[in-house]
mmCIF file with all atom_site columns, C-alpha atoms in Angstrom:
data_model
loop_
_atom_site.group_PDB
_atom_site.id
_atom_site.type_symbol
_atom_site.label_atom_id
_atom_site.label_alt_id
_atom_site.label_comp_id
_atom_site.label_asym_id
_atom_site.label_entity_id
_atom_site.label_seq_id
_atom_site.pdbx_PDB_ins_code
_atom_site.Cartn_x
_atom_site.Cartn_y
_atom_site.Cartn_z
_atom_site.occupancy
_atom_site.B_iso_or_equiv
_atom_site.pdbx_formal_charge
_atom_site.auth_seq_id
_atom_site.auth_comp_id
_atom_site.auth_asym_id
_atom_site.auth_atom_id
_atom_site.pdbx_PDB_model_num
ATOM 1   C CA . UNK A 1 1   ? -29.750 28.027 0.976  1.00 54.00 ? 1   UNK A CA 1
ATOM 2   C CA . UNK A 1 2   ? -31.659 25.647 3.639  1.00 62.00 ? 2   UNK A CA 1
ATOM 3   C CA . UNK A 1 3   ? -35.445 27.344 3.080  1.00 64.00 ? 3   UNK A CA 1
ATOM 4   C CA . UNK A 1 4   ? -34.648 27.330 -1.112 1.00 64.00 ? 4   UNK A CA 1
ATOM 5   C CA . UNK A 1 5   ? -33.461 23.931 -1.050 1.00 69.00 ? 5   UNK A CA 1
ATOM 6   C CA . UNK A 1 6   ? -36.641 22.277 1.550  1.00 70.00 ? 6   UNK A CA 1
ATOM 7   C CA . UNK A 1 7   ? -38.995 24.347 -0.550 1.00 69.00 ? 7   UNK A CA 1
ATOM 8   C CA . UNK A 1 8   ? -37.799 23.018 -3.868 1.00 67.00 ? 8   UNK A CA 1
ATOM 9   C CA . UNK A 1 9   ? -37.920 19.365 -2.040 1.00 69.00 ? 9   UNK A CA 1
ATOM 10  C CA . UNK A 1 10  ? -41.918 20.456 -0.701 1.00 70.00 ? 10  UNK A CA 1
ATOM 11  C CA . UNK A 1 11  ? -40.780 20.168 3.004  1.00 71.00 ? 11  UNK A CA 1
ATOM 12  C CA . UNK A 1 12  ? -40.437 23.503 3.569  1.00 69.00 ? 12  UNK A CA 1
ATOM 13  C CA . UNK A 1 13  ? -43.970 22.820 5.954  1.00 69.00 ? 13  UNK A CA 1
ATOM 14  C CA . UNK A 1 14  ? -41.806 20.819 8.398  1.00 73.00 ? 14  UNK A CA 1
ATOM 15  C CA . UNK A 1 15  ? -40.394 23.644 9.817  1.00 72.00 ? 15  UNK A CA 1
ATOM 16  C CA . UNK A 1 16  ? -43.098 26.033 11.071 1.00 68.00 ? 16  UNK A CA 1
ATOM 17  C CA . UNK A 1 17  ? -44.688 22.528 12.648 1.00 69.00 ? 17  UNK A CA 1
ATOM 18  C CA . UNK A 1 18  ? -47.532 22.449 9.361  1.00 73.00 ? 18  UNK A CA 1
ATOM 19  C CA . UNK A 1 19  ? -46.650 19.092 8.943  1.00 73.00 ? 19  UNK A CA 1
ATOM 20  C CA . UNK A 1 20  ? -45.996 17.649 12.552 1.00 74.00 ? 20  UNK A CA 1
ATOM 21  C CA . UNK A 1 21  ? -44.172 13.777 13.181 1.00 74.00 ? 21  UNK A CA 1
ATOM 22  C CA . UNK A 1 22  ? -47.175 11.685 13.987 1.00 70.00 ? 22  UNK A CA 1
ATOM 23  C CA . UNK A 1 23  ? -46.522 8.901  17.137 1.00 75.00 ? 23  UNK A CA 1
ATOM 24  C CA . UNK A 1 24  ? -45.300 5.875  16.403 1.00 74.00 ? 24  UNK A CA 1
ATOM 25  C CA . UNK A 1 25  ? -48.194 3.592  16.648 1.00 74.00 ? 25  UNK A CA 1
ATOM 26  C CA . UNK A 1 26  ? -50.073 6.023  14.006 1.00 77.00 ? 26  UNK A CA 1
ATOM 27  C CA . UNK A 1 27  ? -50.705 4.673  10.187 1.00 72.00 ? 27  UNK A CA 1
ATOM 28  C CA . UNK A 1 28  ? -48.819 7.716  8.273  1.00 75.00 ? 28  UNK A CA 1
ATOM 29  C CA . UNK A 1 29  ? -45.786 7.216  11.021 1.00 72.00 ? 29  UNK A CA 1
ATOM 30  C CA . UNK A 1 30  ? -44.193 5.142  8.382  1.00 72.00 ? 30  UNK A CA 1
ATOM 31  C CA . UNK A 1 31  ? -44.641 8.115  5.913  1.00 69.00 ? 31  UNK A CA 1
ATOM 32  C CA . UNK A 1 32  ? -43.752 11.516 8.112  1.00 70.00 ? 32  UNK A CA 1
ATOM 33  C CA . UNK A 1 33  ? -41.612 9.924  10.403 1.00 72.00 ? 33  UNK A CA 1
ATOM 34  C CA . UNK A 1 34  ? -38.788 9.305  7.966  1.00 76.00 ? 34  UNK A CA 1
ATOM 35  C CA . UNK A 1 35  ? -38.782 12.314 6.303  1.00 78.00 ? 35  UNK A CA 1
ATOM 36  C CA . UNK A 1 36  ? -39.221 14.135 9.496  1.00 76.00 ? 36  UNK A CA 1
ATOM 37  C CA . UNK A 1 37  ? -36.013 12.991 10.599 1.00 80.00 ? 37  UNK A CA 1
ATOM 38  C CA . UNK A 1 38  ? -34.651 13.368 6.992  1.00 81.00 ? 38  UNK A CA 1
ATOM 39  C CA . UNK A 1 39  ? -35.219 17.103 7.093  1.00 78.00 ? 39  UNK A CA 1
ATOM 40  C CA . UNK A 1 40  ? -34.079 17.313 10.896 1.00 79.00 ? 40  UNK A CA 1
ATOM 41  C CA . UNK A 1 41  ? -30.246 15.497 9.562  1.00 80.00 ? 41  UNK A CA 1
ATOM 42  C CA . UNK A 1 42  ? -30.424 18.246 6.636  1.00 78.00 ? 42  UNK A CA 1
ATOM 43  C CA . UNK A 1 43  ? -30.744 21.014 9.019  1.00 78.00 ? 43  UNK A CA 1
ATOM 44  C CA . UNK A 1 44  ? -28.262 19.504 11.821 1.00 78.00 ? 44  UNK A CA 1
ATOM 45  C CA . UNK A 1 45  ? -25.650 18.684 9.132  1.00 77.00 ? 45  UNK A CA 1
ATOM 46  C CA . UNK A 1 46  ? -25.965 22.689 7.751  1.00 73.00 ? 46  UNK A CA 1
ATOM 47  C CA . UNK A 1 47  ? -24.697 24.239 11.206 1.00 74.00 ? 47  UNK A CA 1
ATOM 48  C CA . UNK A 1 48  ? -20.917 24.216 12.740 1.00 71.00 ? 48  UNK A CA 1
ATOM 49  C CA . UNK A 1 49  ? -20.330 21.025 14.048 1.00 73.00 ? 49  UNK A CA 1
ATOM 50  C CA . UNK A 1 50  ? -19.651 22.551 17.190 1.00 70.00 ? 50  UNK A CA 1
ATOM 51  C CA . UNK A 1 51  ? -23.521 23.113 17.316 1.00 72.00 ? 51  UNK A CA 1
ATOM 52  C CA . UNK A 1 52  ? -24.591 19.991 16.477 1.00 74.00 ? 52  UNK A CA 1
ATOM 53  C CA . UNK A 1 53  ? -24.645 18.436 19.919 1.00 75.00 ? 53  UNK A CA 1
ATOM 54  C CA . UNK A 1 54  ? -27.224 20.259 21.270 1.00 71.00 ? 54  UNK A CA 1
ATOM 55  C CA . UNK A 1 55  ? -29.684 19.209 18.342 1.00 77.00 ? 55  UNK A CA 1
ATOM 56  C CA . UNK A 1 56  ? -29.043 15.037 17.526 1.00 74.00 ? 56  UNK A CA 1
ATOM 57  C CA . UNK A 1 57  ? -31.769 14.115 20.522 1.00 75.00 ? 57  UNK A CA 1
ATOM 58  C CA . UNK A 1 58  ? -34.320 16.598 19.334 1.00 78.00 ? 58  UNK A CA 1
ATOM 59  C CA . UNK A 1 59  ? -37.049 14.884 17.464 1.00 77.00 ? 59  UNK A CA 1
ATOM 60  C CA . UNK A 1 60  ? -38.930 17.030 15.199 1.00 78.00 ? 60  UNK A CA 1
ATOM 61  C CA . UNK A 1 61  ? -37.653 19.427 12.490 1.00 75.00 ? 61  UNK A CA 1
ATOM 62  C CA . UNK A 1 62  ? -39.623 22.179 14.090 1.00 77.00 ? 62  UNK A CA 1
ATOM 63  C CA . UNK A 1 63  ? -38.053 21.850 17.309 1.00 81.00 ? 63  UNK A CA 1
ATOM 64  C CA . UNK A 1 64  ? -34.654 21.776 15.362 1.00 80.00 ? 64  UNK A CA 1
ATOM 65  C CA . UNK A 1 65  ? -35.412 24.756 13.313 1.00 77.00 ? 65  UNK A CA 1
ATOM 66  C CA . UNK A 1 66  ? -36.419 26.761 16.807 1.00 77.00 ? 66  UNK A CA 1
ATOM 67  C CA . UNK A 1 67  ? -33.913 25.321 18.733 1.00 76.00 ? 67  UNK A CA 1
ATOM 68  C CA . UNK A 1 68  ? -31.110 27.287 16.581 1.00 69.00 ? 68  UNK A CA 1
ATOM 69  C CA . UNK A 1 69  ? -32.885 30.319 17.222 1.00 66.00 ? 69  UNK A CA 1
ATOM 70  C CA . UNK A 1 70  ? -33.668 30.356 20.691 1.00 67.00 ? 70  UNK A CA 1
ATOM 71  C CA . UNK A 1 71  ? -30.562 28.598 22.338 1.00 61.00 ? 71  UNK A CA 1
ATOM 72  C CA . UNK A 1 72  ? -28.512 31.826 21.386 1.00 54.00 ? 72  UNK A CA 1
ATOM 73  C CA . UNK A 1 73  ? -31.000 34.222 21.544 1.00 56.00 ? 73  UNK A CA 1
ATOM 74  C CA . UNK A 1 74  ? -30.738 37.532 19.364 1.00 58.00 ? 74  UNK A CA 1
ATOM 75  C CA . UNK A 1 75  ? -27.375 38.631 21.091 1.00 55.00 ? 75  UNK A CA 1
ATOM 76  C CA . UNK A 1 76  ? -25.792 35.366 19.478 1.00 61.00 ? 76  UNK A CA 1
ATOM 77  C CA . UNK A 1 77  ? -27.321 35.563 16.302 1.00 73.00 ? 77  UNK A CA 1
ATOM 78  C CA . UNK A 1 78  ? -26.243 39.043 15.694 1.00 82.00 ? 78  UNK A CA 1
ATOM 79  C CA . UNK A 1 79  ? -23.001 38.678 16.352 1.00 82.00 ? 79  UNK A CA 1
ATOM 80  C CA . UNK A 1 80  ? -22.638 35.225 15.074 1.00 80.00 ? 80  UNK A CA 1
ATOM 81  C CA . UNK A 1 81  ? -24.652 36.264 11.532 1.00 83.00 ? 81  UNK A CA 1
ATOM 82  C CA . UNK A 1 82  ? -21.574 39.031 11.489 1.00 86.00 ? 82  UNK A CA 1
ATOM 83  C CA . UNK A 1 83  ? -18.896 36.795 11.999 1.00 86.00 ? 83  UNK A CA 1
ATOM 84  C CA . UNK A 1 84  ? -20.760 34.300 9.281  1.00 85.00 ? 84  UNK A CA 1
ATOM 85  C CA . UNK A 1 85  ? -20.786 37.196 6.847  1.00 85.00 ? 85  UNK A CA 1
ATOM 86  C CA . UNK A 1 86  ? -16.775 38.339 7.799  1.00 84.00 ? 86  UNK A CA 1
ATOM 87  C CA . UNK A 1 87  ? -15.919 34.516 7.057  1.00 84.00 ? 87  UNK A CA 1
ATOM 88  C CA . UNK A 1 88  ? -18.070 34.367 3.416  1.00 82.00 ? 88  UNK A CA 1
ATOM 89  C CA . UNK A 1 89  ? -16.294 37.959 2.462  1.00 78.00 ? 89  UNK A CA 1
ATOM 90  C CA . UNK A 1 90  ? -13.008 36.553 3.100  1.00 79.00 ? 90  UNK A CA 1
ATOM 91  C CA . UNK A 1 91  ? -13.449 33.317 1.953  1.00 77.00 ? 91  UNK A CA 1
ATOM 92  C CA . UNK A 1 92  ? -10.918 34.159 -1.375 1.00 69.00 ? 92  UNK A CA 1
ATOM 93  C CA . UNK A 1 93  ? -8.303  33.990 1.037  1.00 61.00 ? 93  UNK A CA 1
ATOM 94  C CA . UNK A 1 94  ? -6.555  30.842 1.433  1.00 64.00 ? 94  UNK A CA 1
ATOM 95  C CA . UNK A 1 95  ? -8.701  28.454 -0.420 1.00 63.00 ? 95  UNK A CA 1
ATOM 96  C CA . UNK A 1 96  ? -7.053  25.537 -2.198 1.00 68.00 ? 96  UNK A CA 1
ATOM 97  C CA . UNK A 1 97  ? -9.255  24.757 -5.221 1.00 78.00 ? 97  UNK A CA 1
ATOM 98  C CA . UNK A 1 98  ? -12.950 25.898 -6.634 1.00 79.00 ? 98  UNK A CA 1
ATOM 99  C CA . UNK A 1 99  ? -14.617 23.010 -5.259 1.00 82.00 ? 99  UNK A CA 1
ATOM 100 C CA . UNK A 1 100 ? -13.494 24.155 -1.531 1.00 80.00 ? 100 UNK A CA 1
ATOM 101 C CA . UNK A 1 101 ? -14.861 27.409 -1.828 1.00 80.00 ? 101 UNK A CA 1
ATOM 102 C CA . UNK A 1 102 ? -17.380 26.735 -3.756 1.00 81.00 ? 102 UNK A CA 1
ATOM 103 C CA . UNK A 1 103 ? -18.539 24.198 -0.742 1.00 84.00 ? 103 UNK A CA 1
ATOM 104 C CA . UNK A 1 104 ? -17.724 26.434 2.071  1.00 84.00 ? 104 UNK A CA 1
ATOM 105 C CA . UNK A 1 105 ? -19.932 28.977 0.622  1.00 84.00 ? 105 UNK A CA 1
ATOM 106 C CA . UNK A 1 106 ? -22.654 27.083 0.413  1.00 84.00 ? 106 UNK A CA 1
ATOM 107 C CA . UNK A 1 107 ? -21.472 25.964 4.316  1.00 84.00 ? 107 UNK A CA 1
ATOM 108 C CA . UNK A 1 108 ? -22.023 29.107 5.473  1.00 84.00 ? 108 UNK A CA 1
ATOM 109 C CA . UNK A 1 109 ? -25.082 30.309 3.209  1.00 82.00 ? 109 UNK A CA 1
ATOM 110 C CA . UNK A 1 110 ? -27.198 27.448 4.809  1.00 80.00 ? 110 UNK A CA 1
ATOM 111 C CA . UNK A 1 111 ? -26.315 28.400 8.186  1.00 79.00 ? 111 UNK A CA 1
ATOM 112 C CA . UNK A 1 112 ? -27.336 31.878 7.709  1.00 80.00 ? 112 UNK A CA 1
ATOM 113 C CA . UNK A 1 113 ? -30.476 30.750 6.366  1.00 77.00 ? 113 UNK A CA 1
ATOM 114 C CA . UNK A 1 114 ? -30.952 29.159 9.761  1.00 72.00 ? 114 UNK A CA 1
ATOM 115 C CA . UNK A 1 115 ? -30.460 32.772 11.705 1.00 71.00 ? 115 UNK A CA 1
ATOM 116 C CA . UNK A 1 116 ? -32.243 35.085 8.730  1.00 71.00 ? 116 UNK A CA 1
ATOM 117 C CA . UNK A 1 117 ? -34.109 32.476 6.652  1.00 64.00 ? 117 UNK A CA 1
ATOM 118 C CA . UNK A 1 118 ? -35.698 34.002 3.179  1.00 64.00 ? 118 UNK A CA 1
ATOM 119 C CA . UNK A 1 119 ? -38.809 35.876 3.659  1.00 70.00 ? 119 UNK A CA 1
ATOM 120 C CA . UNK A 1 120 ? -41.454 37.409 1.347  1.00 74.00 ? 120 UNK A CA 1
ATOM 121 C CA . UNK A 1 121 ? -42.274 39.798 3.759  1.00 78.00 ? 121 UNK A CA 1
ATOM 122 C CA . UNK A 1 122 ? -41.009 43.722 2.244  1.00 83.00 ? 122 UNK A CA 1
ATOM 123 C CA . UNK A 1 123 ? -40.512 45.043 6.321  1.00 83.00 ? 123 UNK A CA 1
ATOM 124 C CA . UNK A 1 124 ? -38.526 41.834 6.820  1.00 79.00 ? 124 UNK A CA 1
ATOM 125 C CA . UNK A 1 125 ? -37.124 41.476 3.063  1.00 80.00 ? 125 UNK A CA 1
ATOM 126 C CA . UNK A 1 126 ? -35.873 45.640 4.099  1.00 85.00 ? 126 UNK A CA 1
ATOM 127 C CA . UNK A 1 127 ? -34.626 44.850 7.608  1.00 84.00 ? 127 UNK A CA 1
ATOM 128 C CA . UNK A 1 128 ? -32.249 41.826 5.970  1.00 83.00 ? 128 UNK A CA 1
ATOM 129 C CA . UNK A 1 129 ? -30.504 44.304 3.445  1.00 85.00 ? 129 UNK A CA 1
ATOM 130 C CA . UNK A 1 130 ? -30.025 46.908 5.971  1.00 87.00 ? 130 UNK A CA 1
ATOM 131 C CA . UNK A 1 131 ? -28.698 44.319 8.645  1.00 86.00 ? 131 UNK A CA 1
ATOM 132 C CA . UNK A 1 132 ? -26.201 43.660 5.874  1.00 85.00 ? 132 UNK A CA 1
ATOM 133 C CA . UNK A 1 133 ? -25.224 47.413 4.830  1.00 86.00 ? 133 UNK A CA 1
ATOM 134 C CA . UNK A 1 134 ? -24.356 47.853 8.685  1.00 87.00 ? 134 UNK A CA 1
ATOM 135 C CA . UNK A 1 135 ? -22.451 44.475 9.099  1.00 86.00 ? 135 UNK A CA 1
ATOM 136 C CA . UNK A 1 136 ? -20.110 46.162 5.811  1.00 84.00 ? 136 UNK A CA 1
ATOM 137 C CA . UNK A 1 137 ? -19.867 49.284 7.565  1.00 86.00 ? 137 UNK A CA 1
ATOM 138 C CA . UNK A 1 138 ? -18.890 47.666 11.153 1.00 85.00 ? 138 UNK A CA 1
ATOM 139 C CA . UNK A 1 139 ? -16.416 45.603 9.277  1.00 84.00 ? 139 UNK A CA 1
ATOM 140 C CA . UNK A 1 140 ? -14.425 48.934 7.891  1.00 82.00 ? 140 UNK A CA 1
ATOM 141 C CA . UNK A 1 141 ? -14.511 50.631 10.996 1.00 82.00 ? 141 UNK A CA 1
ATOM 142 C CA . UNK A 1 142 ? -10.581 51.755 12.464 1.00 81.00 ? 142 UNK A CA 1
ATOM 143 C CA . UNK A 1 143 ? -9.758  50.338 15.566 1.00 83.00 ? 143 UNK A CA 1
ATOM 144 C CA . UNK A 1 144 ? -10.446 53.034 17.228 1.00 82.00 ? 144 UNK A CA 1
ATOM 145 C CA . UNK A 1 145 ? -14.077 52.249 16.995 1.00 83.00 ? 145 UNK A CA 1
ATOM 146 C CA . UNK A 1 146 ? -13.992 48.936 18.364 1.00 85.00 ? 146 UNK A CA 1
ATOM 147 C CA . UNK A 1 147 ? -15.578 49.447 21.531 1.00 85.00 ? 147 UNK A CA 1
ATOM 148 C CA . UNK A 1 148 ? -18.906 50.773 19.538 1.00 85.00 ? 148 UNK A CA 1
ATOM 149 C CA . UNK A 1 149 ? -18.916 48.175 16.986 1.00 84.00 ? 149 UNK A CA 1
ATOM 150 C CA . UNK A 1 150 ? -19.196 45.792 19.854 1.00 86.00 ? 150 UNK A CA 1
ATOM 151 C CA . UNK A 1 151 ? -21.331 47.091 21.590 1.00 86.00 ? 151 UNK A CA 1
ATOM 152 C CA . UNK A 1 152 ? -23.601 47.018 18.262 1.00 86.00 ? 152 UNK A CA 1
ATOM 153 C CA . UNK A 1 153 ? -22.783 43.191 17.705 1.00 84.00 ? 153 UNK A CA 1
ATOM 154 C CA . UNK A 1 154 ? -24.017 42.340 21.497 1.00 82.00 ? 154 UNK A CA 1
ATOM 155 C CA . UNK A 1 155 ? -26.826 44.745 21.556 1.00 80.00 ? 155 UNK A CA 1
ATOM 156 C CA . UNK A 1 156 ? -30.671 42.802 22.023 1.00 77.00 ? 156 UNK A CA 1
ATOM 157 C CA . UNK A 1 157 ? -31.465 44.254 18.741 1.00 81.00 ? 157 UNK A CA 1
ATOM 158 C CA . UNK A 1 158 ? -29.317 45.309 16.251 1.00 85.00 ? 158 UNK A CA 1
ATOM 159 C CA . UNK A 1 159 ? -29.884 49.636 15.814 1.00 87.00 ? 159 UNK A CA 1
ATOM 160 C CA . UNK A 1 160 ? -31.530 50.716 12.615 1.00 89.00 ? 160 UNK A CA 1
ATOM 161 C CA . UNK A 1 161 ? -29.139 52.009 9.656  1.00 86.00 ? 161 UNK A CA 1
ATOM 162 C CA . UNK A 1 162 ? -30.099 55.171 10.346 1.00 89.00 ? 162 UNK A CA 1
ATOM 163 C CA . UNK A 1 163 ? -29.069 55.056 14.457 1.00 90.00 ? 163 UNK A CA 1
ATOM 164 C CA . UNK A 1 164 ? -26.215 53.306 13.367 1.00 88.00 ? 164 UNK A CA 1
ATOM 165 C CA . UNK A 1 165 ? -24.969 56.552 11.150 1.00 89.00 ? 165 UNK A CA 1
ATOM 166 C CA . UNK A 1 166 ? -25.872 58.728 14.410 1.00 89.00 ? 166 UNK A CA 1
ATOM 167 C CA . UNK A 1 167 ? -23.903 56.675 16.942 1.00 88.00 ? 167 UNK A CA 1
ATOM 168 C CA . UNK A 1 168 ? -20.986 56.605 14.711 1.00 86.00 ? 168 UNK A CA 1
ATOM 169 C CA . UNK A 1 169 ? -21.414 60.632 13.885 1.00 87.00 ? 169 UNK A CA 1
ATOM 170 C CA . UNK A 1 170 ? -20.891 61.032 17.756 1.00 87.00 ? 170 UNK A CA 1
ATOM 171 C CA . UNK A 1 171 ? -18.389 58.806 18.289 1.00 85.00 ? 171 UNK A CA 1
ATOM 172 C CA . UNK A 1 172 ? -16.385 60.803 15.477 1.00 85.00 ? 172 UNK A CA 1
ATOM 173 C CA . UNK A 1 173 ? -17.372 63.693 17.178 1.00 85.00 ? 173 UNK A CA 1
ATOM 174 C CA . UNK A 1 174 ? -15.970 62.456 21.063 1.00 83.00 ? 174 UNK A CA 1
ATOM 175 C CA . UNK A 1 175 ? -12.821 60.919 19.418 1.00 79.00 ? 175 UNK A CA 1
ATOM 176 C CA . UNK A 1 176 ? -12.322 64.596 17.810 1.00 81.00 ? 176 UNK A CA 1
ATOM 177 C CA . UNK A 1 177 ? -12.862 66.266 21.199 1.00 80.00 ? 177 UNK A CA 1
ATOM 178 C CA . UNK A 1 178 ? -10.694 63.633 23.639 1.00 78.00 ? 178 UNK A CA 1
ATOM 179 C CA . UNK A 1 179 ? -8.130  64.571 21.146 1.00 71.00 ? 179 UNK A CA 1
ATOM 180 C CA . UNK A 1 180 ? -8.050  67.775 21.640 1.00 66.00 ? 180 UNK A CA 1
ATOM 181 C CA . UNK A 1 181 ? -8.128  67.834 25.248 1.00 59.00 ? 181 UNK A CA 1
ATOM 182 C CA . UNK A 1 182 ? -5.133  65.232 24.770 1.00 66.00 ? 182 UNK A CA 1
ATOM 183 C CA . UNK A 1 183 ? -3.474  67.836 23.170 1.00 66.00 ? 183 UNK A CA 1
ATOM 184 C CA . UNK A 1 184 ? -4.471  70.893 25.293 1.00 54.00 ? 184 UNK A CA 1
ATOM 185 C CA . UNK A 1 185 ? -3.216  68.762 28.780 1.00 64.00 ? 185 UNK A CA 1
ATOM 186 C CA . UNK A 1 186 ? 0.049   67.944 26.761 1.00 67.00 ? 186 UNK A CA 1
ATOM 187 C CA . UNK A 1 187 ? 0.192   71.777 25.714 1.00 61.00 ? 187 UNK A CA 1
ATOM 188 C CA . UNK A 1 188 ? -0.430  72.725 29.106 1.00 57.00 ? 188 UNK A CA 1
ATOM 189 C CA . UNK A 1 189 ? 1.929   70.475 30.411 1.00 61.00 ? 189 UNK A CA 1
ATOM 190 C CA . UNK A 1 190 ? 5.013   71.870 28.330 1.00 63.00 ? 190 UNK A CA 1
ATOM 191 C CA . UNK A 1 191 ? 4.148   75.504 29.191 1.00 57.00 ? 191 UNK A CA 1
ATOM 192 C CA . UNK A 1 192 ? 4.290   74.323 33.128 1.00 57.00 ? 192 UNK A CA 1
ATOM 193 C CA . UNK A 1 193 ? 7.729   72.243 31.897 1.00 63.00 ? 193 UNK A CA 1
ATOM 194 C CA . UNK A 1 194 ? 9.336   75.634 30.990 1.00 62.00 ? 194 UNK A CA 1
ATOM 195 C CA . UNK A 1 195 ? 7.818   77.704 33.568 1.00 52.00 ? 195 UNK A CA 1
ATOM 196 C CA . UNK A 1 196 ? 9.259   75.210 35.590 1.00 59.00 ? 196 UNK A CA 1
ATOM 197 C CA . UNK A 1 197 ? 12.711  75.164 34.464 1.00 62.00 ? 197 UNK A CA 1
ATOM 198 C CA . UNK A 1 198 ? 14.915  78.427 34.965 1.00 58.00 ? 198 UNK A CA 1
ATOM 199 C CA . UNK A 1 199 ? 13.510  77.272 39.075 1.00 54.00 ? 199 UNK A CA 1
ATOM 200 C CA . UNK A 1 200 ? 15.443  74.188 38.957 1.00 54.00 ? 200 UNK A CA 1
ATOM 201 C CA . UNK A 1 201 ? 18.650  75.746 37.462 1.00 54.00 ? 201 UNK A CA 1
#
């Protein structure tokens, strides 16, 4: 995980700005600077390469770290935190050796440290387990659900647990009562079928 591992190298400070890259023509430039861009090639080198573009000019670790967060804003990181978790769950599937998994797990761990880094706040710490609990549930939702669950995925914020149980409750409930007017119309329309037919014959 990318907080775990800069915290258990002390440079865990670079990325809320604590410890800042000083100019160039300062004395502890030939100190920070270095590890500033140490830190900034850990992060970079943790996302999908595909991402990495965006980030190689920026100079500081803070403006890395932010930089993740706000170029996709919370639509993206819902969705893409979702699809992060659907490709960890099935990473069994398909992998050639332990040492392939095992590093493509770690792959995608530090990334979603980068959208829902580790926190030792309890409302935050509470809000990360029940993001999860609805990311399982969206994940074993029929087909016929599809339409909610992305709706959920693209929302600004993601509903509670709780509003996520509701919304599904009354989508059960609408599916239940389209298909019954499905079958009333088809009902109706075989009654008006053999109303219909001793007049054509």
């Amino acid at each position: 995980a990318v907080t775990q591992f800069l915290s258990e190298k002390s440079k865990i400070y670079y990325i809320d700005g604590s410890i800042k890259k000083p100019p160039i023509n300062e004395p502890k430039y030939n100190e920070l600077g270095p590890t500033n861009d140490t830190v900034a090639s850990w992060l970079i080198n943790a996302m999908e390469l595909k991402i990495t573009t965006s980030f190689t000019f920026l100079e500081t670790v803070e403006e890395v770290w932010q930089g993740a967060k706000d170029l996709y804003g919370e639509q993206y990181n819902i969705a893409h935190m979702y699809q992060l978790a659907q490709k960890k769950g099935s990473l069994k599937k398909g992998m050639s050796s332990i040492s392939e998994y095992l590093g493509t797990f770690e792959t995608i761990s530090d990334e979603m440290d980068i959208y829902a880094p580790l926190t030792t706040n309890l409302t935050k710490a509470k809000r990360q387990c029940e993001q999860d609990r609805i990311f399982e549930i969206l994940a074993r939702l029929p087909n016929d659900y599809e339409q909610l669950h992305s709706q959920m995925l693209m929302a600004h914020e993601l509903p509670s647990l709780a509003s996520v149980f509701s919304l599904l409750m009354r989508e059960e409930s609408r599916h239940k009562a389209m298909g019954t007017l499905k079958r009333y119309k088809m009902k109706t329309k075989i009654l008006l079928q053999q109303a219909l037919m001793p007049m054509l014959h």
